[in-house]
Amino acid sequence: MSTLFPDDAKSIIEALLFVSSEPLSVKTLGEILERSEEDVSSLLREIKADCEREGRGISLLEIAGGYSFATRTEHAFYVEKLVKPRLNTLSQAALETLAIISYKQPITRSEIDDIRGVKSDSSVATLVERGLIQDIGRKDAPGRPVLFGTTSDFLRYFGLRSVADLPVIRVEYEADREGQPIGND
């Protein structure tokens, strides 16, 4: 099967990406197609260019260490009419907790509580249940509390390759004449 013509290989890659529920790595695609990773990378670039050039309703994204098809962002309004994302049903508290975990991971529940100023047990449980965060180990501290971090589902949902792709947050605060923060004790 390693003598596939490039168009056949592109078509097969498209089919594999379409049926996969998770992003597929170049290595995995290469093993399935019995082609080098360089060949697969080249074919993926062609598929991405084809989607953009032809204005297809989908685009090829590099997400969470692999490749996946996604609907184009400009069609979100129509897609959301058909499919309501589960994240939209998260409470404000759960969204706050998810933001804290995504930027501060690995982080313990008590550290989350300290940042939020309220208990986060319910929010953490909801986020674990939804598969957006997970237990990633134990902190080397008294009681060995659980450390939480985001999952590959979190990366996929937000279209990120890694947490390094999260937007930079700028914290603004009021300062005294010497540049020291005021009112954030």
Short mmCIF file of C-alpha atoms in Angstrom, two decimals:
data_model
loop_
_atom_site.label_atom_id
_atom_site.label_comp_id
_atom_site.label_asym_id
_atom_site.label_seq_id
_atom_site.Cartn_x
_atom_site.Cartn_y
_atom_site.Cartn_z
CA MET A 1 0.00 0.00 0.00
CA SER A 2 3.04 2.32 0.22
CA THR A 3 2.82 3.05 -3.52
CA LEU A 4 -0.26 5.24 -3.11
CA PHE A 5 -0.50 8.18 -5.44
CA PRO A 6 -0.43 11.54 -3.60
CA ASP A 7 -4.11 12.24 -4.38
CA ASP A 8 -5.10 8.84 -3.01
CA ALA A 9 -3.04 9.45 0.11
CA LYS A 10 -4.60 12.92 0.59
CA SER A 11 -8.06 11.41 0.23
CA ILE A 12 -7.26 8.67 2.75
CA ILE A 13 -5.85 11.21 5.23
CA GLU A 14 -9.03 13.26 4.89
CA ALA A 15 -11.15 10.15 5.54
CA LEU A 16 -9.09 9.20 8.59
CA LEU A 17 -9.30 12.72 10.04
CA PHE A 18 -13.03 12.82 9.36
CA VAL A 19 -13.79 9.60 11.26
CA SER A 20 -11.37 10.13 14.15
CA SER A 21 -12.79 11.57 17.35
CA GLU A 22 -9.30 12.76 18.35
CA PRO A 23 -6.53 14.61 16.50
CA LEU A 24 -4.21 12.25 14.62
CA SER A 25 -0.44 12.69 14.78
CA VAL A 26 1.82 12.72 11.73
CA LYS A 27 3.42 9.56 13.10
CA THR A 28 0.08 7.73 13.37
CA LEU A 29 -0.97 8.80 9.88
CA GLY A 30 2.42 7.72 8.52
CA GLU A 31 2.10 4.29 10.12
CA ILE A 32 -1.39 3.77 8.72
CA LEU A 33 -0.43 4.95 5.22
CA GLU A 34 3.00 3.30 5.34
CA ARG A 35 4.61 6.61 4.35
CA SER A 36 7.34 8.75 5.89
CA GLU A 37 6.44 11.49 8.36
CA GLU A 38 7.91 14.01 5.88
CA ASP A 39 5.52 12.78 3.16
CA VAL A 40 2.57 12.95 5.56
CA SER A 41 3.53 16.46 6.71
CA SER A 42 3.72 17.58 3.08
CA LEU A 43 0.30 16.05 2.33
CA LEU A 44 -1.19 17.73 5.40
CA ARG A 45 0.13 21.10 4.20
CA GLU A 46 -1.50 20.45 0.81
CA ILE A 47 -4.82 19.52 2.42
CA LYS A 48 -4.71 22.67 4.58
CA ALA A 49 -3.97 24.80 1.50
CA ASP A 50 -6.75 23.08 -0.48
CA CYS A 51 -9.28 23.86 2.28
CA GLU A 52 -8.23 27.52 2.36
CA ARG A 53 -7.92 28.03 -1.39
CA GLU A 54 -11.28 26.41 -2.15
CA GLY A 55 -13.08 28.18 0.72
CA ARG A 56 -14.37 24.90 2.15
CA GLY A 57 -16.57 24.94 5.24
CA ILE A 58 -13.86 23.12 7.16
CA SER A 59 -10.23 23.80 7.89
CA LEU A 60 -7.35 21.58 8.96
CA LEU A 61 -5.98 22.50 12.38
CA GLU A 62 -2.97 21.34 14.35
CA ILE A 63 -4.42 20.68 17.80
CA ALA A 64 -3.19 18.87 20.90
CA GLY A 65 -0.23 17.23 19.16
CA GLY A 66 -2.14 16.11 16.08
CA TYR A 67 -4.33 17.21 13.20
CA SER A 68 -8.09 17.50 13.04
CA PHE A 69 -10.77 19.01 10.85
CA ALA A 70 -12.83 21.83 12.33
CA THR A 71 -15.57 24.07 11.02
CA ARG A 72 -14.48 27.51 9.92
CA THR A 73 -14.88 30.16 12.61
CA GLU A 74 -16.88 32.44 10.31
CA HIS A 75 -19.60 29.75 10.20
CA ALA A 76 -19.87 29.47 14.00
CA PHE A 77 -23.23 31.26 14.14
CA TYR A 78 -24.84 28.62 11.92
CA VAL A 79 -23.05 25.64 13.44
CA GLU A 80 -24.12 26.70 16.94
CA LYS A 81 -27.75 26.68 15.80
CA LEU A 82 -27.32 22.97 15.12
CA VAL A 83 -24.96 21.99 17.92
CA LYS A 84 -24.95 23.72 21.30
CA PRO A 85 -21.49 23.23 22.84
CA ARG A 86 -21.55 21.67 26.31
CA LEU A 87 -19.23 24.36 27.58
CA ASN A 88 -22.02 26.92 27.18
CA THR A 89 -23.82 25.16 30.02
CA LEU A 90 -20.96 25.70 32.47
CA SER A 91 -21.69 28.06 35.34
CA GLN A 92 -19.76 31.29 35.82
CA ALA A 93 -18.01 29.66 38.78
CA ALA A 94 -16.94 26.67 36.65
CA LEU A 95 -15.65 28.97 33.89
CA GLU A 96 -13.66 30.99 36.44
CA THR A 97 -12.23 27.79 37.88
CA LEU A 98 -11.32 26.50 34.41
CA ALA A 99 -9.54 29.76 33.61
CA ILE A 100 -7.55 29.59 36.84
CA ILE A 101 -6.55 25.97 36.25
CA SER A 102 -5.60 26.58 32.62
CA TYR A 103 -3.25 29.45 33.50
CA LYS A 104 -1.90 28.21 36.85
CA GLN A 105 -1.57 24.44 36.31
CA PRO A 106 -0.56 22.33 38.06
CA ILE A 107 -2.69 23.70 40.89
CA THR A 108 -4.42 22.32 43.98
CA ARG A 109 -8.05 22.81 44.95
CA SER A 110 -7.05 24.95 47.95
CA GLU A 111 -4.91 27.18 45.71
CA ILE A 112 -7.93 27.60 43.41
CA ASP A 113 -10.09 28.46 46.43
CA ASP A 114 -7.52 31.04 47.59
CA ILE A 115 -7.55 32.76 44.19
CA ARG A 116 -11.35 32.72 43.87
CA GLY A 117 -12.02 33.50 47.53
CA VAL A 118 -14.70 30.80 47.72
CA LYS A 119 -14.85 26.99 47.71
CA SER A 120 -14.55 25.41 44.26
CA ASP A 121 -15.44 21.77 45.02
CA SER A 122 -18.54 21.72 42.83
CA SER A 123 -16.86 23.51 39.92
CA VAL A 124 -13.85 21.20 40.01
CA ALA A 125 -16.14 18.14 40.07
CA THR A 126 -18.10 19.47 37.07
CA LEU A 127 -14.91 20.16 35.09
CA VAL A 128 -13.54 16.68 35.84
CA GLU A 129 -16.88 15.13 34.82
CA ARG A 130 -16.82 17.06 31.52
CA GLY A 131 -13.28 15.89 30.85
CA LEU A 132 -11.84 19.42 30.72
CA ILE A 133 -9.50 18.94 33.71
CA GLN A 134 -7.92 15.94 35.38
CA ASP A 135 -5.86 14.82 38.36
CA ILE A 136 -2.25 15.11 37.16
CA GLY A 137 -0.47 14.10 40.35
CA ARG A 138 0.12 15.02 43.96
CA LYS A 139 1.83 18.07 45.40
CA ASP A 140 4.85 17.40 47.60
CA ALA A 141 3.28 19.15 50.60
CA PRO A 142 1.51 18.13 53.81
CA GLY A 143 -1.53 16.00 53.00
CA ARG A 144 -0.22 15.49 49.42
CA PRO A 145 -3.11 17.40 47.79
CA VAL A 146 -4.24 16.53 44.26
CA LEU A 147 -2.83 18.68 41.46
CA PHE A 148 -5.19 19.56 38.61
CA GLY A 149 -4.41 20.39 34.99
CA THR A 150 -6.24 20.66 31.70
CA THR A 151 -6.83 17.74 29.33
CA SER A 152 -6.48 17.19 25.61
CA ASP A 153 -10.29 17.66 25.42
CA PHE A 154 -9.75 21.18 26.80
CA LEU A 155 -7.14 21.84 24.08
CA ARG A 156 -9.42 20.44 21.36
CA TYR A 157 -12.44 22.44 22.51
CA PHE A 158 -10.50 25.70 22.46
CA GLY A 159 -8.54 24.82 19.31
CA LEU A 160 -5.14 24.97 21.00
CA ARG A 161 -1.99 23.00 20.23
CA SER A 162 -0.86 23.40 23.85
CA VAL A 163 -1.54 25.61 26.88
CA ALA A 164 1.33 27.80 25.64
CA ASP A 165 -1.15 29.00 22.98
CA LEU A 166 -3.48 30.51 25.61
CA PRO A 167 -3.87 34.28 25.24
CA VAL A 168 -1.64 36.39 27.45
CA ILE A 169 -3.55 37.97 30.31
CA ARG A 170 -2.52 41.45 31.35
CA VAL A 171 -3.43 42.31 34.91
CA GLU A 172 -4.03 45.98 35.49
CA TYR A 173 -3.90 47.43 38.95
CA GLU A 174 -3.84 50.77 40.63
CA ALA A 175 -0.39 51.79 41.91
CA ASP A 176 0.93 54.38 44.31
CA ARG A 177 3.63 56.91 43.34
CA GLU A 178 6.38 54.33 43.86
CA GLY A 179 4.62 51.83 41.56
CA GLN A 180 3.42 49.56 44.38
CA PRO A 181 -0.06 47.98 44.02
CA ILE A 182 -2.86 49.58 46.07
CA GLY A 183 -5.94 47.80 47.41
CA ASN A 184 -4.99 44.24 46.42
CA ASP A 185 -4.05 42.85 49.83
#
